[in-house]
Short mmCIF file of C-alpha atoms and ligand atoms in Angstrom, two decimals:
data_model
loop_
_atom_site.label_atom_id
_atom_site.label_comp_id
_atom_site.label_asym_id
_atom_site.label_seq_id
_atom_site.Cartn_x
_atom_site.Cartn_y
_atom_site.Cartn_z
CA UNK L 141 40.93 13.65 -3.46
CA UNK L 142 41.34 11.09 -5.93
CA UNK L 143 43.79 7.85 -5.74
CA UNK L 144 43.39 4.43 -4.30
CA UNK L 145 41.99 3.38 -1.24
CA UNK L 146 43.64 0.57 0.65
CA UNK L 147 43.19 -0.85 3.91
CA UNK L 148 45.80 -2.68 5.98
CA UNK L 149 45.70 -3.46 9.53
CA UNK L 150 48.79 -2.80 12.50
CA UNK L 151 49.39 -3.56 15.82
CA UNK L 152 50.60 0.19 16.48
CA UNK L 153 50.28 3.44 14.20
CA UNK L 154 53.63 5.00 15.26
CA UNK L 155 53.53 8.62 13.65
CA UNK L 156 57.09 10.26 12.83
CA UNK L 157 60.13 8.30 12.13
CA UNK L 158 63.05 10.14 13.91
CA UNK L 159 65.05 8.44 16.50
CA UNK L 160 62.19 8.77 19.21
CA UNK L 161 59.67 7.12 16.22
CA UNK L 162 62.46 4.53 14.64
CA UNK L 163 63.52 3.36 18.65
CA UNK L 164 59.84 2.78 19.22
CA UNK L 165 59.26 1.08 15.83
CA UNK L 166 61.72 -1.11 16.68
CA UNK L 167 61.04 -1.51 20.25
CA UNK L 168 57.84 -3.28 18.96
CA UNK L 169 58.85 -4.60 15.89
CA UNK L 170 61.52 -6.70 17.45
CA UNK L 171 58.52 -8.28 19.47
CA UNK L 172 56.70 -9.72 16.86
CA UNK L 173 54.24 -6.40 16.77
CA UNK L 174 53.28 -5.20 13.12
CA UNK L 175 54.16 -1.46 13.10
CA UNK L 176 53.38 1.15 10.45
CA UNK L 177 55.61 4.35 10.89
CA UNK L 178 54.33 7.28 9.23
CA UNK L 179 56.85 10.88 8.64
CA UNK L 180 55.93 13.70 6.76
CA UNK L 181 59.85 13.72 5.65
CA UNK L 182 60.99 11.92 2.64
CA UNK L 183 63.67 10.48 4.79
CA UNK L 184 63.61 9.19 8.22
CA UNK L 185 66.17 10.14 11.05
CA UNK L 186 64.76 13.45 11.84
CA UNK L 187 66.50 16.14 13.26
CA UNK L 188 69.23 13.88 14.59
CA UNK L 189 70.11 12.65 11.22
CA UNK L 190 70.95 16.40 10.50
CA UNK L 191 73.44 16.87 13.14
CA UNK L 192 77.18 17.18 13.48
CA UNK L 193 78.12 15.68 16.70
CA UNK L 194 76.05 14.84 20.21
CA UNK L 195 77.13 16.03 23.27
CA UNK L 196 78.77 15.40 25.53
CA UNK L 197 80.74 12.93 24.16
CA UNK L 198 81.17 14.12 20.77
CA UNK L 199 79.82 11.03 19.05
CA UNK L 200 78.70 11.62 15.52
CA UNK L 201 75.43 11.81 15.20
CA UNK L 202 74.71 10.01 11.80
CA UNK L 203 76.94 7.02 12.86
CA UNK L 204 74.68 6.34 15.59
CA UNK L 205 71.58 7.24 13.62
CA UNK L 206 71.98 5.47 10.25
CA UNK L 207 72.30 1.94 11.68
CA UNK L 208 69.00 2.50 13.20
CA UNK L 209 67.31 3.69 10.20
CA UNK L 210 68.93 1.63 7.58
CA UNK L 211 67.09 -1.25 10.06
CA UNK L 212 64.19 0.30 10.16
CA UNK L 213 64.11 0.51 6.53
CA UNK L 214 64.55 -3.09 6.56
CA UNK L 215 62.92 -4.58 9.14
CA UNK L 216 60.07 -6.81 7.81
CA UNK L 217 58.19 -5.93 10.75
CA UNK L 218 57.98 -2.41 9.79
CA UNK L 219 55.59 -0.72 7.08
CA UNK L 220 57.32 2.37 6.58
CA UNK L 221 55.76 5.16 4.55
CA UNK L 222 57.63 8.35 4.22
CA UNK L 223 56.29 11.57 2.48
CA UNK L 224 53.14 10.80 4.07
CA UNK L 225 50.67 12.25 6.65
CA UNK L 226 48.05 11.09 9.04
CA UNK L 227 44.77 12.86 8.45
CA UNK L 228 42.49 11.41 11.09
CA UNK L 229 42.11 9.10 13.74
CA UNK L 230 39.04 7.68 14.86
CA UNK L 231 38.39 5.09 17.79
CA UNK L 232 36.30 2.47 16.27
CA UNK L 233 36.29 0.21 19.39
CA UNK L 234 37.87 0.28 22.71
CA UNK L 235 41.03 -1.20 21.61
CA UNK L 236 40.47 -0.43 18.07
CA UNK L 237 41.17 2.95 16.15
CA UNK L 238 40.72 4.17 12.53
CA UNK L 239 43.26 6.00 10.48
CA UNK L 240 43.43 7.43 7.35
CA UNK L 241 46.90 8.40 6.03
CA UNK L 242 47.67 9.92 2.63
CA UNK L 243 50.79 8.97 0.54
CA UNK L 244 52.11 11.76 -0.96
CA UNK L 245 53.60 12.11 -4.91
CA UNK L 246 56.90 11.76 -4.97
CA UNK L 247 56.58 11.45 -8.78
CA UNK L 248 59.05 9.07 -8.59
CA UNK L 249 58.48 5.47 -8.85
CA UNK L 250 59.97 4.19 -5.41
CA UNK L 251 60.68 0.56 -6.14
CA UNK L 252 62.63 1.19 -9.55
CA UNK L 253 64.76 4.30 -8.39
CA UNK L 254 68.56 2.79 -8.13
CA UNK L 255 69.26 6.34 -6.57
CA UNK L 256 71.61 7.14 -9.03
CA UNK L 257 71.54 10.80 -9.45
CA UNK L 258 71.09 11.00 -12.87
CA UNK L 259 68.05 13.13 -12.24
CA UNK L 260 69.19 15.90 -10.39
CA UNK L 261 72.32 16.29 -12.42
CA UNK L 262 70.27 17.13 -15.82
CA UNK L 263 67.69 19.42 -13.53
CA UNK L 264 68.21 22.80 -14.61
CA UNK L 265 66.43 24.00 -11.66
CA UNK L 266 67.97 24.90 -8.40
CA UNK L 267 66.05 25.95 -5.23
CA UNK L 268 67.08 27.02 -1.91
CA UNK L 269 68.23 23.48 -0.01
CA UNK L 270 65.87 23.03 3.27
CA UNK L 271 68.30 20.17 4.68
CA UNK L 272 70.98 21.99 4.56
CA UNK L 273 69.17 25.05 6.12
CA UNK L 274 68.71 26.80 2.76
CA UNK L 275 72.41 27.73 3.10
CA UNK L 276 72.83 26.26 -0.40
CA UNK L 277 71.19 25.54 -3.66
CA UNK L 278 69.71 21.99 -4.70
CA UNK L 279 67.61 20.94 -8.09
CA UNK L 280 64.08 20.26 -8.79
CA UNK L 281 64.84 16.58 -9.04
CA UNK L 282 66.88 15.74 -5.70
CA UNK L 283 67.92 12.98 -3.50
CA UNK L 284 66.71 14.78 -0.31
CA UNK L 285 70.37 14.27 1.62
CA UNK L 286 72.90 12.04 0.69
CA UNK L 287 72.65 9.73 4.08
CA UNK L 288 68.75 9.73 2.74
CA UNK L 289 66.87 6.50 3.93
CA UNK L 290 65.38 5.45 1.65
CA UNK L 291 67.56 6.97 -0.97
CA UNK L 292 65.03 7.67 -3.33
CA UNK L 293 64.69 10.86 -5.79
CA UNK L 294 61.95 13.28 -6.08
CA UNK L 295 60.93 15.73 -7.79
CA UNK L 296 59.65 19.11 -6.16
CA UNK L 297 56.76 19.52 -8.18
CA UNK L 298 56.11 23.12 -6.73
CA UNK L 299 59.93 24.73 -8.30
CA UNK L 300 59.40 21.80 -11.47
CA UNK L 301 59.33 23.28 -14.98
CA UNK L 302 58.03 20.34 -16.33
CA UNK L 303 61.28 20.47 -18.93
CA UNK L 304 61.24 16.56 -18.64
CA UNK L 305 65.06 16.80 -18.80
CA UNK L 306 65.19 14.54 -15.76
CA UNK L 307 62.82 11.75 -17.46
CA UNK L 308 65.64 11.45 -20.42
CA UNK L 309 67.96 10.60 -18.46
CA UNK L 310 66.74 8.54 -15.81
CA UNK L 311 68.10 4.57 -16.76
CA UNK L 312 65.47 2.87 -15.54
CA UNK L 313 62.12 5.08 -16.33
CA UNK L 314 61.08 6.05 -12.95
CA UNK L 315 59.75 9.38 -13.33
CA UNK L 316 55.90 9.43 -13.04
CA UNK L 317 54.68 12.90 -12.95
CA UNK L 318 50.72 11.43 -13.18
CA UNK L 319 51.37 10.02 -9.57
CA UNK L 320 48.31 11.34 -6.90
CA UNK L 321 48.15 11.23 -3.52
CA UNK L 322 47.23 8.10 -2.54
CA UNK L 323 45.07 7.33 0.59
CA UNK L 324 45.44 4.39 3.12
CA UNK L 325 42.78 3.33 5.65
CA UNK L 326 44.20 1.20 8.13
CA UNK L 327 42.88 -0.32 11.56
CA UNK L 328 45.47 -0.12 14.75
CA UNK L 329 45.53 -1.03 17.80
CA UNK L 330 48.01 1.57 19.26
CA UNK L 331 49.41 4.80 18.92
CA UNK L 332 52.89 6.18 19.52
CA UNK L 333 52.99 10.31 18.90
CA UNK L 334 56.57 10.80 17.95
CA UNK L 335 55.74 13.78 16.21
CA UNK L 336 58.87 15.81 17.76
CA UNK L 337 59.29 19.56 18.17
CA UNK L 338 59.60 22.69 15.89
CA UNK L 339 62.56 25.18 16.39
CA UNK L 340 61.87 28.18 17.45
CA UNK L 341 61.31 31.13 14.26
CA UNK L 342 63.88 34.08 15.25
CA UNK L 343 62.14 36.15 12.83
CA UNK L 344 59.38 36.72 15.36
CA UNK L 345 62.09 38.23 17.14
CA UNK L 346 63.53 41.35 15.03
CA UNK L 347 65.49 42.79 17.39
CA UNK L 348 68.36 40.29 16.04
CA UNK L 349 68.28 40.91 12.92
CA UNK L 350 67.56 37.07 11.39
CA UNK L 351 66.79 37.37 7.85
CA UNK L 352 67.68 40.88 7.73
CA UNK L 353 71.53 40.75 8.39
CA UNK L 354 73.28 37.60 6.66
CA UNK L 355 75.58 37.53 9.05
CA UNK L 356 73.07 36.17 11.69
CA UNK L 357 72.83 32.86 11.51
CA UNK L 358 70.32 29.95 13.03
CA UNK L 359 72.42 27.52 15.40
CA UNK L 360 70.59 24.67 12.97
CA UNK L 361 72.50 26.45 10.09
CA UNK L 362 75.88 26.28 12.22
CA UNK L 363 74.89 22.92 12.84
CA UNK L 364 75.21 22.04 9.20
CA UNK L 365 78.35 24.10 8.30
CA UNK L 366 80.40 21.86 11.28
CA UNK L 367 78.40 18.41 9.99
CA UNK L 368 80.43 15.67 8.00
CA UNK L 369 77.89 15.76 5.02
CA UNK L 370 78.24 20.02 5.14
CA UNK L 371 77.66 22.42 2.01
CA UNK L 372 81.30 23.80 2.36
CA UNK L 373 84.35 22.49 3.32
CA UNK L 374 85.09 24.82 6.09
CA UNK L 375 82.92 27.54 8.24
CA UNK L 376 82.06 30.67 5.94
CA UNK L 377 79.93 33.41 6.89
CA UNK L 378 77.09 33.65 4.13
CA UNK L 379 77.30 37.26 3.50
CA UNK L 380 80.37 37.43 2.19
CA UNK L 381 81.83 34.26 2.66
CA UNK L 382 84.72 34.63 4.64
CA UNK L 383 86.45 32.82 7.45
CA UNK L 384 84.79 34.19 10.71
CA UNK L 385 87.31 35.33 13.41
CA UNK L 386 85.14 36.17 16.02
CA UNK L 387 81.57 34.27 16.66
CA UNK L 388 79.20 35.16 18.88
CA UNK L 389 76.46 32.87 20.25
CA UNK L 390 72.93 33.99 21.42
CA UNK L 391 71.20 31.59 23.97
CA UNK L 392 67.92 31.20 24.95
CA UNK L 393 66.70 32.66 21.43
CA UNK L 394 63.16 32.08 21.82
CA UNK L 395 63.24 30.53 25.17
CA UNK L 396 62.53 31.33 28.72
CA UNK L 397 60.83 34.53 26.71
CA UNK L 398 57.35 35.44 28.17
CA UNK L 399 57.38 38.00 25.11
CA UNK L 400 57.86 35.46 22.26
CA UNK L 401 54.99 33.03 24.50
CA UNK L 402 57.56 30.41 25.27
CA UNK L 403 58.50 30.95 28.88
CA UNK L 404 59.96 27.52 29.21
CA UNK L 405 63.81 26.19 29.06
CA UNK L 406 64.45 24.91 25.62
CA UNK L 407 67.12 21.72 27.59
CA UNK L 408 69.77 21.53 24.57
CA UNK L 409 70.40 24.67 23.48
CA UNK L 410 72.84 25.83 26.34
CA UNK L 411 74.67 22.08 25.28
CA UNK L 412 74.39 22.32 22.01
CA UNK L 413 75.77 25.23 21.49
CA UNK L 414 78.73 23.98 23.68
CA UNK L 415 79.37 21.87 21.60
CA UNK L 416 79.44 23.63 18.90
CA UNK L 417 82.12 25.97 20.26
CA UNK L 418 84.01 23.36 20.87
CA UNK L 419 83.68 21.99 17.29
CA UNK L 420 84.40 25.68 16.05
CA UNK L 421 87.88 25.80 18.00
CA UNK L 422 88.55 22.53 16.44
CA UNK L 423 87.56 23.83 12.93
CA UNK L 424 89.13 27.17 13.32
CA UNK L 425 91.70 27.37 15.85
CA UNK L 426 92.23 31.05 15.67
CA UNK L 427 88.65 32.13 15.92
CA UNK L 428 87.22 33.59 19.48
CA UNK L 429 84.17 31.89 19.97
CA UNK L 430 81.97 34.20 22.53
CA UNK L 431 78.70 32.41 24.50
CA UNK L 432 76.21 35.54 25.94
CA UNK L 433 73.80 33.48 28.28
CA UNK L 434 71.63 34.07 30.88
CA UNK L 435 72.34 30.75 32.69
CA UNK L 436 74.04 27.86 32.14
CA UNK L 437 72.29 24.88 32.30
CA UNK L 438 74.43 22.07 32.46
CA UNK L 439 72.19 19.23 34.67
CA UNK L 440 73.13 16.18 33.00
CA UNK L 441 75.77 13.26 33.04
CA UNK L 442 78.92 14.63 31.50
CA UNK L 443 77.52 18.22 31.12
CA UNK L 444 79.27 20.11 33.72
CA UNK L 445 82.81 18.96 32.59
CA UNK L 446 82.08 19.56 29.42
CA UNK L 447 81.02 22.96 29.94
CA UNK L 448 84.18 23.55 31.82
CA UNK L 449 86.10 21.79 28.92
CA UNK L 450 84.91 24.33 26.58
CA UNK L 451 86.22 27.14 29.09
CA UNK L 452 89.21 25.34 29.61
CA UNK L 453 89.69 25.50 25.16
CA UNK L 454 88.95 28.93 25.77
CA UNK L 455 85.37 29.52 24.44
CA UNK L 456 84.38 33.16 26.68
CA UNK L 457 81.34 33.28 28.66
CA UNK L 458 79.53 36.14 29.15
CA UNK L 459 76.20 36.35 31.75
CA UNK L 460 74.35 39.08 29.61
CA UNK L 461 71.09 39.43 27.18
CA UNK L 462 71.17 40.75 24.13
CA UNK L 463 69.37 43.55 23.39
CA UNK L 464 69.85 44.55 19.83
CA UNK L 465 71.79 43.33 17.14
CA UNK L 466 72.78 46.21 14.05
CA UNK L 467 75.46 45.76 11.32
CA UNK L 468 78.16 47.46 10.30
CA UNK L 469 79.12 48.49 6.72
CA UNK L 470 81.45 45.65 6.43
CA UNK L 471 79.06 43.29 7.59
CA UNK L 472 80.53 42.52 11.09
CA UNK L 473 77.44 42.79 13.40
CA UNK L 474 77.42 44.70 16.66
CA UNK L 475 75.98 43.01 19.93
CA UNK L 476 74.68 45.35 22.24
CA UNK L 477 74.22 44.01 25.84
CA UNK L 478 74.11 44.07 29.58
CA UNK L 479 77.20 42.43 31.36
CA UNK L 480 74.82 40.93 33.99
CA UNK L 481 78.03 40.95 36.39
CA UNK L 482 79.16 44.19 36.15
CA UNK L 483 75.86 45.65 35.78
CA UNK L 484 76.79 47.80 32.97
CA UNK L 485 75.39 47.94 28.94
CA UNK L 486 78.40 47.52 26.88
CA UNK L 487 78.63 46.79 23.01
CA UNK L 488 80.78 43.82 21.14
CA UNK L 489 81.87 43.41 17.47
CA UNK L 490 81.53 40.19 15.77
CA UNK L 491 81.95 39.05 12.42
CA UNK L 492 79.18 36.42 12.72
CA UNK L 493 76.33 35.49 15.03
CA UNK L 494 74.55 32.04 15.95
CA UNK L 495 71.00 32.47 17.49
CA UNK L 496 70.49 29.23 19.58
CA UNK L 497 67.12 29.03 18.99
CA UNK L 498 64.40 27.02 21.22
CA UNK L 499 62.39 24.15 21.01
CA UNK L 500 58.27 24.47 20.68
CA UNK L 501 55.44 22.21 20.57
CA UNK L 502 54.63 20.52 17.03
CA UNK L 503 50.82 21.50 17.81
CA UNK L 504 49.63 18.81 14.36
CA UNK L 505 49.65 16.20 16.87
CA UNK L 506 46.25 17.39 18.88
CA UNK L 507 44.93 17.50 15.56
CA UNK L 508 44.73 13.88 14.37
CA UNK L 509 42.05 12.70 16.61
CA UNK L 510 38.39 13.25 15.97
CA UNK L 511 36.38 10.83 18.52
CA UNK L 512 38.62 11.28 21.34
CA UNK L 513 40.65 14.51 23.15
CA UNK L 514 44.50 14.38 23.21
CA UNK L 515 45.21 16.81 25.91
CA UNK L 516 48.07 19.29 26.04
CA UNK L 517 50.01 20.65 28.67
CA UNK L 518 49.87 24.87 28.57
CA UNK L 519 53.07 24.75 26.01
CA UNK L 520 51.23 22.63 24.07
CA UNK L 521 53.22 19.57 24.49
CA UNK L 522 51.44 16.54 24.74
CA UNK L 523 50.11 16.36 28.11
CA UNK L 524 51.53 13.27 30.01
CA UNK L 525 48.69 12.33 32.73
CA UNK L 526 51.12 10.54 34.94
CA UNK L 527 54.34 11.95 34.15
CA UNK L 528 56.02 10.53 37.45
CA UNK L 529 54.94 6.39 37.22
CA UNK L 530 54.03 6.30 33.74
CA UNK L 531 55.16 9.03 31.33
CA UNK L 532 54.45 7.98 28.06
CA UNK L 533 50.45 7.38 28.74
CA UNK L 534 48.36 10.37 27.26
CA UNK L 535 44.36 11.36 27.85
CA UNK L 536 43.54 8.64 25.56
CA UNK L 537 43.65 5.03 26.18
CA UNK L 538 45.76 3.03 23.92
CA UNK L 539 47.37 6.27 23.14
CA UNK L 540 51.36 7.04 24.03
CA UNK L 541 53.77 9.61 23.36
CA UNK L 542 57.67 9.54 22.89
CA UNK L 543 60.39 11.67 22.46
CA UNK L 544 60.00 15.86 22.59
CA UNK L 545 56.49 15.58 21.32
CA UNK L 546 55.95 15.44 25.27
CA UNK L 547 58.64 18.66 25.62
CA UNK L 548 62.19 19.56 25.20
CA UNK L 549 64.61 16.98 25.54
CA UNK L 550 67.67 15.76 24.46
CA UNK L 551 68.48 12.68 22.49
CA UNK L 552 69.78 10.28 25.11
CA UNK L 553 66.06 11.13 27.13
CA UNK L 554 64.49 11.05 23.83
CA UNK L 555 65.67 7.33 23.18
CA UNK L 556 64.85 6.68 26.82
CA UNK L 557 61.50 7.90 26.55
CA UNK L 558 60.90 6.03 23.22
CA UNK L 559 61.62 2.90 25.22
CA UNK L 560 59.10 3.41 28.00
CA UNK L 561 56.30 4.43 25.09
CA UNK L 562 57.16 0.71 23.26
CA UNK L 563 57.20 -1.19 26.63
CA UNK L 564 53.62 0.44 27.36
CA UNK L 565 52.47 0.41 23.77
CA UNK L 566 53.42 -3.74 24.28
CA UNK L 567 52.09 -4.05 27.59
CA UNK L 568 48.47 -2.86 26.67
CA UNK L 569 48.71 -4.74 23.51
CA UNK L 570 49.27 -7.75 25.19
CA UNK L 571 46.48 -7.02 28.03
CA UNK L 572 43.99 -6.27 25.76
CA UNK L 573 44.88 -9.66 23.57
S1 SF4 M 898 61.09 18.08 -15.37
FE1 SF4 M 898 61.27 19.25 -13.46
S2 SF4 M 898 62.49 17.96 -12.10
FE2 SF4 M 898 62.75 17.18 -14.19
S3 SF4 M 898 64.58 18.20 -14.97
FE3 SF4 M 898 62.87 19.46 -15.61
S4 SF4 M 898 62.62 20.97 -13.96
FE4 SF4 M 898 63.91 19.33 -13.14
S1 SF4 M 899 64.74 8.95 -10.52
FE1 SF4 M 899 65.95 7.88 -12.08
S2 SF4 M 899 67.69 9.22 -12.51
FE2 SF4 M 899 66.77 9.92 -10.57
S3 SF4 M 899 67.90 8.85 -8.98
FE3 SF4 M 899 66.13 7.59 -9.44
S4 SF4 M 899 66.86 6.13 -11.00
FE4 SF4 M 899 68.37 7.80 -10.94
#
């Protein structure tokens, strides 16, 4: 690979920068610790950032998550390199570790984009939009979200033409498409895995018709159609793009499934997609919104009551698996199921469908280390070797883990656990002083 090679050394390596990564960066920062956060995103805020509201109280999630970034952007503290990855990690010394991370192009120059737009408004190209869960289009040259931090363009070099219609416009010459990757060795003392989870792929399971029916939907894609910062201004149904009457909701897609090889509870989905019922009856007060579910598992503060809020707005339950899912000729899709409670296989009509898909291991993080084993549990989570007096410790020394790199969770544990992996991450730091 060619590019520079720099060195720089840290206090702590903290490796992705959603809200586990940014509370831990923090965490440390605050106390005088030199942090470098590394995510793979070209924004921070994970997931979280994403979201419409947090349950159970209905919060929104980007108020509570921008603050945090925006001062994790700024916190002087904090060397924060987005678009990049950690390639290895080697223990040099007891206390002492080796890593190499790689900038990636963003073909932008960082410090002179005013994140103006300019860009992506002469792009004639328009791709499929990951953020918003490829539900709409977005250019070549893009602002990755509009709550982006930082809010700086670039330019997806894979879908580019190379027109250079984006370089004539920009006002202050920031377009660099002779950028490389550039690579980073850098001494820590510590490392925090905040590496997070992957959502479950409900094309590995066929049966429901993902990808093959438009009409079936990811909850993630729901997720964005209810959010403040959404594609449209009300809920459509992508094939067609009509109003949806009648929704039905799919739990446990991809979890507590020995045949997809994740036999474990997924934590949020049952919640989540409470919520988003609720949202929906807010959104469209004459829709039926219809849960199928094999349990639900409502074990935290708040949970219960709002589970029986959502009954009380009328949201219908129903204890039953779905079998298959077909479609009809005008697109509505027909659930076919077993009414656990009756004991009898029935059929339902809806005119849309939300999988709420499950949470898996992000298995990059075993990867990183070359010198020392990070050990995962059989879901390969990262394996916590004291998970009752000291959760956040891994199999290697110096090592921690926050957040749902560890397993499902939801975001209040997620912040909770990020604290514990700071307060250990400071407590060796300052032992081994
Ligand atoms: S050079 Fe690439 S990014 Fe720039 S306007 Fe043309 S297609 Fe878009
Ligand atoms: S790259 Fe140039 S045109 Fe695009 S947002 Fe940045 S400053 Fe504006």
């Amino acid at each position: 690979m060619q590019g520079r090679i720099n060195h720089a050394s840290f206090d702590t390596l903290i490796i992705g920068g959603g809200i586990a990564g940014c509370e831990a960066a923090l965490n440390l920062a605050n106390n005088e610790f030199k942090v470098l956060l590394v995510e793979k995103d070209l924004s921070i805020g994970g997931k979280m950032i994403l979201l419409s509201k947090v349950f159970p109280t209905l919060d929104c999630s980007a108020c509570i998550t921008t603050p945090k970034v925006s001062e994790v952007s700024r916190h002087p503290g904090i060397m924060l390199f987005t678009g990049s990855e950690v390639k290895k990690i080697v223990r040099i010394a007891y206390n002492n570790f080796d890593a190499t991370v790689v900038k990636n192009p963003r073909y932008v120059i960082a410090e002179d984009c005013t994140g103006c737009q300019l860009c992506e408004e002469a792009c004639p190209v328009i791709v499929r939009d990951q953020y918003q869960m490829d539900l709409v289009g977005r250019k070549a040259a893009y602002i990755p979200f509009i709550i982006a931090s930082p809010r700086i363009a670039a330019i997806d070099i894979e879908n580019c033409t190379l027109c250079g219609a984006c370089e004539k416009v920009c006002p202050t010459n920031c377009i660099d498409f002779t950028q490389e990757p550039e690579e980073y060795q850098v001494t820590v003392k510590t490392v925090v895995l905040a590496t997070g989870f992957k959502l479950f792929d409900p094309l590995m399971m066929p049966r429901y018709g993902y990808g093959l029916y438009k009409n079936v939907i990811t909850s993630m894609q729901m997720e964005r159609q209810l959010a403040p910062t959404r594609p449209f201004n009300t809920i459509l149904r992508p094939g067609d793009g009509k109003v949806p009457d009648k929704i039905a909701y799919v739990l446990c897609t991809g979890s507590r499934d020995a045949t997809v090889e994740n036999p474990i509870c997924s934590q949020i989905c049952c919640m989540y997609s409470i919520k988003q019922a609720q949202l929906l009856m807010g959104a469209l007060p004459m829709a039926d919104v219809t849960i199928y579910y094999i349990n639900i598992r409502s074990f935290g503060k708040g949970f219960e009551e709002f589970y029986e809020q959502a009954k009380g707005m009328g949201v219908n339950f129903i204890k039953g698996k779905i079998g298959r899912i077909s479609e009809k000729e005008n697109g509505n899709m027909m659930l076919r199921y077993e009414d656990i409670n009756k004991g009898i296989v029935k059929e339902s009509e809806h005119d849309m469908v939300v999988l709420s898909v499950g949470v898996l291991a992000n298995q990059d993080t075993a990867t990183f280390f070359s010198n020392d084993e990070l050990k995962l549990d059989p879901f390969k989570f990262v394996y916590q070797v004291d998970s009752f007096a000291s959760p956040a410790r891994t199999s290697i020394d110096g090592v921690f883990v926050a957040g749902t790199a560890s397993g499902p969770m939801d975001i209040p544990d997620s912040i909770l656990s990020a604290g514990a992996a700071s307060s250990e991450a400071i407590g060796y730091l300052i032992q081994k002083q």
